[in-house]
Coordinates of C-alpha atoms in Angstrom, one line a residue:
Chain N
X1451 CA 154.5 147.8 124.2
X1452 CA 153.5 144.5 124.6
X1453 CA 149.6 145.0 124.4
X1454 CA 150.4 147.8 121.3
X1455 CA 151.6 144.3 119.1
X1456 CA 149.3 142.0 121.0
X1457 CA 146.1 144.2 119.9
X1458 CA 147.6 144.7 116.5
X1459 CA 147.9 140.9 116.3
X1460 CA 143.8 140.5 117.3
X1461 CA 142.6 143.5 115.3
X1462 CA 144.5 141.2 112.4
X1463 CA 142.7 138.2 113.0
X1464 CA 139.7 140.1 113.6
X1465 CA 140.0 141.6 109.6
X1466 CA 140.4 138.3 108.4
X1467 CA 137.4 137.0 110.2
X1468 CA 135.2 140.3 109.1
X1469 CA 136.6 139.8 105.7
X1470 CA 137.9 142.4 104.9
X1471 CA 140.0 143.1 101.5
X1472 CA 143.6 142.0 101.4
X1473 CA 145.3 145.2 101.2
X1474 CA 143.5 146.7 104.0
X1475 CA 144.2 144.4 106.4
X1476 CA 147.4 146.1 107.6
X1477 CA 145.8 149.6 108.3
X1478 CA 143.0 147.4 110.4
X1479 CA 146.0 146.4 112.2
X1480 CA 147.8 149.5 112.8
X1481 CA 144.7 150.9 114.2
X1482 CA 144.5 148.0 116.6
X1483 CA 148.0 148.3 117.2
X1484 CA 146.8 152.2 118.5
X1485 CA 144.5 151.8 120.7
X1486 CA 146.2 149.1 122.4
X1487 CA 149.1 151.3 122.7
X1488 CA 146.7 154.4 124.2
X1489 CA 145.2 151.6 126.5
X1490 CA 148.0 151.0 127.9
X1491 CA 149.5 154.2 128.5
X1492 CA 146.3 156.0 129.8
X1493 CA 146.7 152.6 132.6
X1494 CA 150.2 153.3 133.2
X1495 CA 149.2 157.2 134.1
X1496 CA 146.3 155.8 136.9
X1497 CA 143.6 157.1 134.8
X1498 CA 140.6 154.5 135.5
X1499 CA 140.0 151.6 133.1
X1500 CA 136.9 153.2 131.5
X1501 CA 138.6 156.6 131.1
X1502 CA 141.7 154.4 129.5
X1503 CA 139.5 152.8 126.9
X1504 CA 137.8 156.0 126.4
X1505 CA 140.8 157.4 125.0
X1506 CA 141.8 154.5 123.7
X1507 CA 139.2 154.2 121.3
X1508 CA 139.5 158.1 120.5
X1509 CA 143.0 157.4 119.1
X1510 CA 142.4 154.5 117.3
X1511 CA 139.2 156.3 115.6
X1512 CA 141.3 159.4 114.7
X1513 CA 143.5 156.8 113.0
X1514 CA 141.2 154.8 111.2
X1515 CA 139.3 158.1 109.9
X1516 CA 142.9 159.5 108.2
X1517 CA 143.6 156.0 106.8
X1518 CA 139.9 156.1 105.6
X1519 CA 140.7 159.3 103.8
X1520 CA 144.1 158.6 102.5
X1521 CA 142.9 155.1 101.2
X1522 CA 139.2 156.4 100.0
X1523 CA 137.0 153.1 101.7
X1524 CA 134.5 153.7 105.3
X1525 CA 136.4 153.9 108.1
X1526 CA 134.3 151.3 110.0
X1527 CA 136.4 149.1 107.6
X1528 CA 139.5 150.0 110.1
X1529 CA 137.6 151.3 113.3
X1530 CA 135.5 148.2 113.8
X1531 CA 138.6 145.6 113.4
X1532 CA 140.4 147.6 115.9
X1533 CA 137.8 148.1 118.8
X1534 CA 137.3 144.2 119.2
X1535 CA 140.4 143.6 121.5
X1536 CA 138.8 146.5 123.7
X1537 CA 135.6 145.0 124.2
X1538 CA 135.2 144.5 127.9
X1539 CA 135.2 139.9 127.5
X1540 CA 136.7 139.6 130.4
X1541 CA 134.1 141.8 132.4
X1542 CA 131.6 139.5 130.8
X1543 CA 133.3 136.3 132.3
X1544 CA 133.9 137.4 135.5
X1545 CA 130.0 138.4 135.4
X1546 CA 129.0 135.5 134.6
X1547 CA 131.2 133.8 137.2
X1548 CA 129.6 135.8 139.5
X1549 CA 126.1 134.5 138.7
X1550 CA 126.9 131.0 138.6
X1551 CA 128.6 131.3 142.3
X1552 CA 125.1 133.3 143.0
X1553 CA 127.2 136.1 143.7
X1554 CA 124.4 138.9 142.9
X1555 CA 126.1 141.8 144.2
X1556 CA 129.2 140.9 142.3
X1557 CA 127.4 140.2 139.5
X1558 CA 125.8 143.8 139.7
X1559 CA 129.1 145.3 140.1
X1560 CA 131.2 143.4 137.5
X1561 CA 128.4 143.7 134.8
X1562 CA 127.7 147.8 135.2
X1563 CA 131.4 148.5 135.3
X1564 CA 130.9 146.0 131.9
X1565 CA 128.1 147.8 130.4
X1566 CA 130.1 151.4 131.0
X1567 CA 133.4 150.3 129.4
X1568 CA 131.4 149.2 126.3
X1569 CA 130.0 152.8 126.2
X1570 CA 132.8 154.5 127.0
X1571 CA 134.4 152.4 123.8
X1572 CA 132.0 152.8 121.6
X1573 CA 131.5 156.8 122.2
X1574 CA 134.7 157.7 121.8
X1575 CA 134.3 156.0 118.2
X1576 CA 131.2 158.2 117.5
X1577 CA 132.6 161.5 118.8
X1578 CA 135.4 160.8 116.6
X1579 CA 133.3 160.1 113.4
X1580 CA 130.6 162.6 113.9
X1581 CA 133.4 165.4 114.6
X1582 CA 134.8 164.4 111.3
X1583 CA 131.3 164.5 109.6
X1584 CA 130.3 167.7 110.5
X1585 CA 134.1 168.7 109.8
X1586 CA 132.9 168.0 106.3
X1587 CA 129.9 169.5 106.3
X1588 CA 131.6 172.8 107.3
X1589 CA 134.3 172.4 104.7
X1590 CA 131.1 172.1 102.0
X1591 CA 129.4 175.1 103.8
X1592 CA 132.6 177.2 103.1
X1593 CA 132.8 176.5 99.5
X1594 CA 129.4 176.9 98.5
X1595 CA 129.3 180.4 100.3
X1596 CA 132.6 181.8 98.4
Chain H
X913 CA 113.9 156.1 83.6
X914 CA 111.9 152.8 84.5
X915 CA 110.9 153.7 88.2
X916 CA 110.0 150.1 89.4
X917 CA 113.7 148.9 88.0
X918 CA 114.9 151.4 89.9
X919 CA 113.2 150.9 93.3
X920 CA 114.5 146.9 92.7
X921 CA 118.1 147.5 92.3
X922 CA 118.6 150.5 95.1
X923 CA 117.1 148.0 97.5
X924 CA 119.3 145.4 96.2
X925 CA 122.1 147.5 97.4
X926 CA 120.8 148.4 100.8
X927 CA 120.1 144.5 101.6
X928 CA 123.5 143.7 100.3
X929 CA 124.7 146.9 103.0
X930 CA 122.7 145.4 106.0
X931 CA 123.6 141.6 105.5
X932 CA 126.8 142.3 105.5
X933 CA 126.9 144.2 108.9
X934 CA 126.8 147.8 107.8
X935 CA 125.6 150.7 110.1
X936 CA 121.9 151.9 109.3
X937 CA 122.8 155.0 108.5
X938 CA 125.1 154.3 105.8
X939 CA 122.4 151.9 104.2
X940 CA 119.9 155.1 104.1
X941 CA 122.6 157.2 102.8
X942 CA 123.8 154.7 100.2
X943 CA 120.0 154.1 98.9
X944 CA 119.4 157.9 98.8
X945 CA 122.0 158.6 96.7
X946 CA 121.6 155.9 94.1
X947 CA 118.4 157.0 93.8
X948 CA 119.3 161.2 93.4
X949 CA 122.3 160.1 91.0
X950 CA 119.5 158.2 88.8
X951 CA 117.4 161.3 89.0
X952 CA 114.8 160.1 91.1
X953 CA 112.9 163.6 92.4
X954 CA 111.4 162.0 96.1
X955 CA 113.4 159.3 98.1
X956 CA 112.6 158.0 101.1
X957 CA 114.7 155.0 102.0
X958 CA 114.0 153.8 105.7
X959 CA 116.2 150.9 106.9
X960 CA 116.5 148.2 110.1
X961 CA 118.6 145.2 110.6
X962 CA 115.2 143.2 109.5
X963 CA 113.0 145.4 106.9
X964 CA 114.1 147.9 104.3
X965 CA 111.7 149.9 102.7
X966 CA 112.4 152.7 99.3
X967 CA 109.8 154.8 98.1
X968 CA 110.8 156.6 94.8
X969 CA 109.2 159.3 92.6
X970 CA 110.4 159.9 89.1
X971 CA 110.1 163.1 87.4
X972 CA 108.3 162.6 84.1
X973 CA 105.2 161.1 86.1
X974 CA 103.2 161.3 89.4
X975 CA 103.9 157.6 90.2
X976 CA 105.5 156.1 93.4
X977 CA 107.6 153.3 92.9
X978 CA 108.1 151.1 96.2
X979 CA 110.0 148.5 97.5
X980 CA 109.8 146.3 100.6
X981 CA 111.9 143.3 101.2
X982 CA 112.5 141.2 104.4
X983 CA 116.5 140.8 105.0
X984 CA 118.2 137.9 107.4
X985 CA 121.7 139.5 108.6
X986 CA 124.2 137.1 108.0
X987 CA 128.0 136.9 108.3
X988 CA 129.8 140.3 108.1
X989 CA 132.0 140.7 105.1
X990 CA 133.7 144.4 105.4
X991 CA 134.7 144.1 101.5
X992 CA 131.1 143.8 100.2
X993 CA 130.3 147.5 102.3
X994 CA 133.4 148.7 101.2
X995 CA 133.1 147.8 97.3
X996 CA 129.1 148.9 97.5
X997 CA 130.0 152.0 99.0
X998 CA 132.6 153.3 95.9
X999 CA 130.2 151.6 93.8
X1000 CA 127.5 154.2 94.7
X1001 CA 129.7 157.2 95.2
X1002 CA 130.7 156.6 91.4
X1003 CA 128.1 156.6 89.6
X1004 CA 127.8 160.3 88.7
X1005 CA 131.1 160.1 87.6
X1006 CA 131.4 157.5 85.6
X1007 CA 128.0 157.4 83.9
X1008 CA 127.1 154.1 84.8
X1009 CA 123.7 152.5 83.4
X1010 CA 121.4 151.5 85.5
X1011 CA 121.6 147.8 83.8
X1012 CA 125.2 147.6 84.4
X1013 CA 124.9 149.3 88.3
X1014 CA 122.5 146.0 88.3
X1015 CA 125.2 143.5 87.4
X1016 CA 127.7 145.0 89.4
X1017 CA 126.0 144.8 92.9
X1018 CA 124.8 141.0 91.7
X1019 CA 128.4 140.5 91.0
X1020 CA 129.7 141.9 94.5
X1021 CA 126.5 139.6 96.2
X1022 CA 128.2 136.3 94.5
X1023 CA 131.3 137.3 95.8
X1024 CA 133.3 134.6 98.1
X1025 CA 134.5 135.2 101.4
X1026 CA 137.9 134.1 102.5
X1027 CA 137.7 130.6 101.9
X1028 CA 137.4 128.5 105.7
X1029 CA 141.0 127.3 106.8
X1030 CA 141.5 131.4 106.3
X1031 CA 139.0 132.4 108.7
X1032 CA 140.3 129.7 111.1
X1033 CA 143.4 131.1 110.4
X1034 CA 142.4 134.5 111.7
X1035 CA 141.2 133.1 114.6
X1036 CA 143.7 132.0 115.7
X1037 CA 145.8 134.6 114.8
X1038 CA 143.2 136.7 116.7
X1039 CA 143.3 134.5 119.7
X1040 CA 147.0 134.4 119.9
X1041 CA 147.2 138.0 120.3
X1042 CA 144.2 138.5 122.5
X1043 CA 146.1 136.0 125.3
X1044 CA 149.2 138.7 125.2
X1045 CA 146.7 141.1 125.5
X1046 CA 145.6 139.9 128.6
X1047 CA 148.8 139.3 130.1
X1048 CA 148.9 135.9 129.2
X1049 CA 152.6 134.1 128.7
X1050 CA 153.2 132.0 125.6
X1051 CA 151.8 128.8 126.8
X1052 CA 149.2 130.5 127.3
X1053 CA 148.6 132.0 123.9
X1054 CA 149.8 128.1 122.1
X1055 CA 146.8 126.7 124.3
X1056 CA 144.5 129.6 123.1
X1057 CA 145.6 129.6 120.0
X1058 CA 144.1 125.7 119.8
X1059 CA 141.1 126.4 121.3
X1060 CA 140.6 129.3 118.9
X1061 CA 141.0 126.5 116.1
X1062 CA 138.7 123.8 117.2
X1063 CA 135.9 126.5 118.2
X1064 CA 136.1 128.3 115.0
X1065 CA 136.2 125.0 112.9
X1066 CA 133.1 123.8 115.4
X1067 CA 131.2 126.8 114.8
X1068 CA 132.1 127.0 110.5
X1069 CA 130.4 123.4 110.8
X1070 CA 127.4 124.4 112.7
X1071 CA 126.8 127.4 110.3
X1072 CA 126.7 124.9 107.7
X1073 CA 123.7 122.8 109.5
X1074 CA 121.8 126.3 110.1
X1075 CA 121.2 125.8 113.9
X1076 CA 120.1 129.2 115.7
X1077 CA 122.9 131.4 116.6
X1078 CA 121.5 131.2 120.0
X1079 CA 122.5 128.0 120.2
X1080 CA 125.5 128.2 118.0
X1081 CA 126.8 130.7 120.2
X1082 CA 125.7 128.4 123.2
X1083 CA 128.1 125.5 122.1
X1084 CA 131.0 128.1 121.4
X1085 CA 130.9 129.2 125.0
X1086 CA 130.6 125.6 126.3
X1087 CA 133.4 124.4 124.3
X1088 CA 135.5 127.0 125.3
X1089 CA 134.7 126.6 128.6
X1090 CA 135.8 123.3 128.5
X1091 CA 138.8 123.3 127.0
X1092 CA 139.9 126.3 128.7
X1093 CA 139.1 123.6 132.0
X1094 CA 140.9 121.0 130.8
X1095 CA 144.1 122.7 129.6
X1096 CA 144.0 124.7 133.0
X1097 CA 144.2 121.3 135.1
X1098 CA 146.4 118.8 132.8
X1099 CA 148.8 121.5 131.6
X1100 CA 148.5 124.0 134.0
X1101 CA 147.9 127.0 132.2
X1102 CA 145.6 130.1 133.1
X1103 CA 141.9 128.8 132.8
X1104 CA 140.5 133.0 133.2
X1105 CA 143.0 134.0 130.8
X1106 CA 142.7 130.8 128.2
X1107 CA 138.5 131.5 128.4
X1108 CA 138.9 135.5 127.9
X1109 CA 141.2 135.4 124.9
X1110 CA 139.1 132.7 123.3
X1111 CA 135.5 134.3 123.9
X1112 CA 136.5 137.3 122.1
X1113 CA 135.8 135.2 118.8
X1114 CA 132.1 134.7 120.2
X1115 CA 132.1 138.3 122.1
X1116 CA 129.3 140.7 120.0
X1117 CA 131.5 142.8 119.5
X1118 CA 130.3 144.7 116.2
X1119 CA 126.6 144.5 117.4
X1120 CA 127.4 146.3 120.4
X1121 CA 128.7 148.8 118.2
X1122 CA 126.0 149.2 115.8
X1123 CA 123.3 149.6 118.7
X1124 CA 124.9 152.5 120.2
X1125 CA 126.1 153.8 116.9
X1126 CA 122.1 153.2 115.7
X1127 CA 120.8 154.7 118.6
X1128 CA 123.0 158.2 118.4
X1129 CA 122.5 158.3 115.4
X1130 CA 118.6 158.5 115.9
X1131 CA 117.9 154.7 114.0
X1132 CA 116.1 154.0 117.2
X1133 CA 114.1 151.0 116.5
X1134 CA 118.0 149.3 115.0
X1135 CA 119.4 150.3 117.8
X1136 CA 117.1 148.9 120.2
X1137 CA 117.2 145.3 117.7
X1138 CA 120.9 145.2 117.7
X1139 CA 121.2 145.7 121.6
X1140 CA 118.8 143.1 121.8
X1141 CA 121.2 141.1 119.7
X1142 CA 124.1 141.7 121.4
X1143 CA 122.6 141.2 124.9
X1144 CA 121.0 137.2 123.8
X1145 CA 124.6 136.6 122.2
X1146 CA 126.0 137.2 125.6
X1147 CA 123.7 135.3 127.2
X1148 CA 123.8 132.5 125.3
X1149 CA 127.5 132.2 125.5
X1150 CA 126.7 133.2 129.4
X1151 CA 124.4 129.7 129.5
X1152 CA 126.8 127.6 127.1
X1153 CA 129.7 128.3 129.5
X1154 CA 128.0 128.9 132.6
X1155 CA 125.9 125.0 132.4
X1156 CA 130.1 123.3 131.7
X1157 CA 131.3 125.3 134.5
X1158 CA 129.1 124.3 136.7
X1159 CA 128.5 120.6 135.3
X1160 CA 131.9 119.8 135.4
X1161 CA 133.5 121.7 138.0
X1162 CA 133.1 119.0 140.6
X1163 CA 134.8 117.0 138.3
X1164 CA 137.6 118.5 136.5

């Protein structure tokens, strides 16, 4: 619960930082709020960190694509906002710890499991998006055929 | 239709798109369909975080109508892509001229952002939370919450003097570092929590989604210039943070 309002908080600052218009700001937030709240709950069930923000950012995409609707703007506007508090810093820091202590397994270890989570966080996003994209191309598809 | 106007204010658009942080993509799509709602018969529009490039045909003559302009990225600004965006998507329906489609995107390009005790504002904000997130307590998050102001006021001021963002970034990872040091010893706070809540200001996050997003997408050649992006902004902050770690960790 407590990361659910702590990522909603971030993904807030974050919208303010990227600009983005007043009235949105909320749903960037909500989103955020999301995918901390997935996060947490896939952690909670043992699934592995990666796997966690996998479906993390999943949810929080499937959110910021019906707020995109409902509201008419890109959903990047939302989705981007609310992947920051995600994105693996902390496996950055301790990577780089790891290099400055000349700690080259470590570092190897630390920064791959890095490089993953971003992928992992950054996929689910697209699956989301492109599912919805061609959701709309087969909705045009229909139309144009009756 | 004057085809060399034309070619001028679709690219105008798609540099307004990339400055402001959008996904390639979108930019293509955007400068196609300006182009197709102004009746334009062939249009190429071929985008990357550096070069854009339209090539336009018009239907009462064999002419192509090209445009090529160099673009710097430069803060991201969601609004501009959002307002952009509509803007495009309306134009069949509301019959706007090409003159006043002009205006409009020279209009959203003189736009202001949120004016600077805002943004520091949101970084804080943004720090705050991230300290929770990390299973901080609320010390914690009051001493990130100052770092998050004097780094984001630090790096508003650099902006201003138009150092690299190498080095930009540098300096935001060595402050932090620092700070994160000094509050962890005097005031015994968490110095791994203090420095990951406050890196996430500095933390690529947004180029790191734009490469892969590039890359699926097929944008290749943005992909691969965004990674690179990405991977020298973590570096940098890497050496900024890494040189006060070690400097000053015999000391502190």
């Amino acid at each position: 619960m407590l990361s659910c309002i702590s990522a909603g908080i971030a993904s807030l600052g974050f919208a303010i930082i990227f600009n983005v218009p007043k009235n949105k700001l909320l749903g960037a937030s909500l989103c955020g709020a999301i995918g901390g709240l997935v996060y947490d709950i896939g952690l909670t069930l043992n699934y592995s960190q990666s796997f966690s923000l996998f479906i993390a950012s999943v949810a929080l995409a499937i959110t910021s694509e019906i707020l995109a609707r409902i509201i008419k703007c890109p959903s990047t506007i939302f989705s981007i906002c609310a992947l920051i508090p995600l994105v693996p810093g902390g496996g950055m820091y301790y990577t780089m710890l790891a290099i400055i202590n000349n700690d080259i397994n470590e570092a190897l270890l630390t920064g791959i499991d890095t490089i993953v989570q971003a992928c992992a966080i950054v996929i689910g996003v697209i699956l989301v998006s492109s599912i919805f994209h061609s959701y709309k191309k087969i909705e045009q598809l229909r139309k144009g055929n009756l | 239709m004057d085809g060399n106007k034309l070619a001028k204010t679709i690219t105008k658009a798609g540099i307004l798109l990339i400055e402001n942080g959008a996904e390639i993509v979108r930019v293509e799509d955007t400068m196609q369909r300006i182009a197709k709602a102004y009746g334009a018969k062939v249009a190429d529009a071929y985008a990357t975080p550096t070069l854009l490039i339209i090539s336009i045909s018009m239907p009462e003559s064999t002419a192509l109508y090209h445009n090529i302009k160099r673009v710097h990225m430069k803060n991201v600004n969601l609004s501009k892509i959002d307002e952009v965006n509509t803007l495009s998507r309306s134009i069949t329906n509301s019959n706007l001229s090409l003159d006043e489609l002009d205006k409009k995107l020279d209009e959203i390009a003189l736009e202001k952002n949120y004016p600077t005790y805002i943004i520091i504002l949101g970084a804080a904000i943004c720090v705050f939370g991230f300290s929770f997130f990390f299973k901080g307590n609320l010390i914690d998050a009051i001493f990130a919450l100052i770092i998050g102001i004097i780094v984001k006021f630090i790096l508003e001021l650099l902006a201003k003097i138009e150092l690299s963002s190498f080095f930009n970034n540098a300096i935001g990872g060595a402050i932090i570092s620092f700070l994160a040091m000094i509050f962890a010893k005097y005031f015994g706070s968490n110095q791994d929590i203090l420095f990951i809540s406050s890196i996430m200001l500095l933390v690529p996050g947004l180029a790191i989604t734009n490469a892969i997003r590039d890359t699926v997408s097929g944008d290749i050649v943005s992909g691969i210039a965004r990674a690179t992006e990405a991977i020298f902004v973590a570096v940098a902050i890497a050496v900024g943070s890494g040189i006060t770690l070690a400097l000053l960790g015999g000391i502190i």
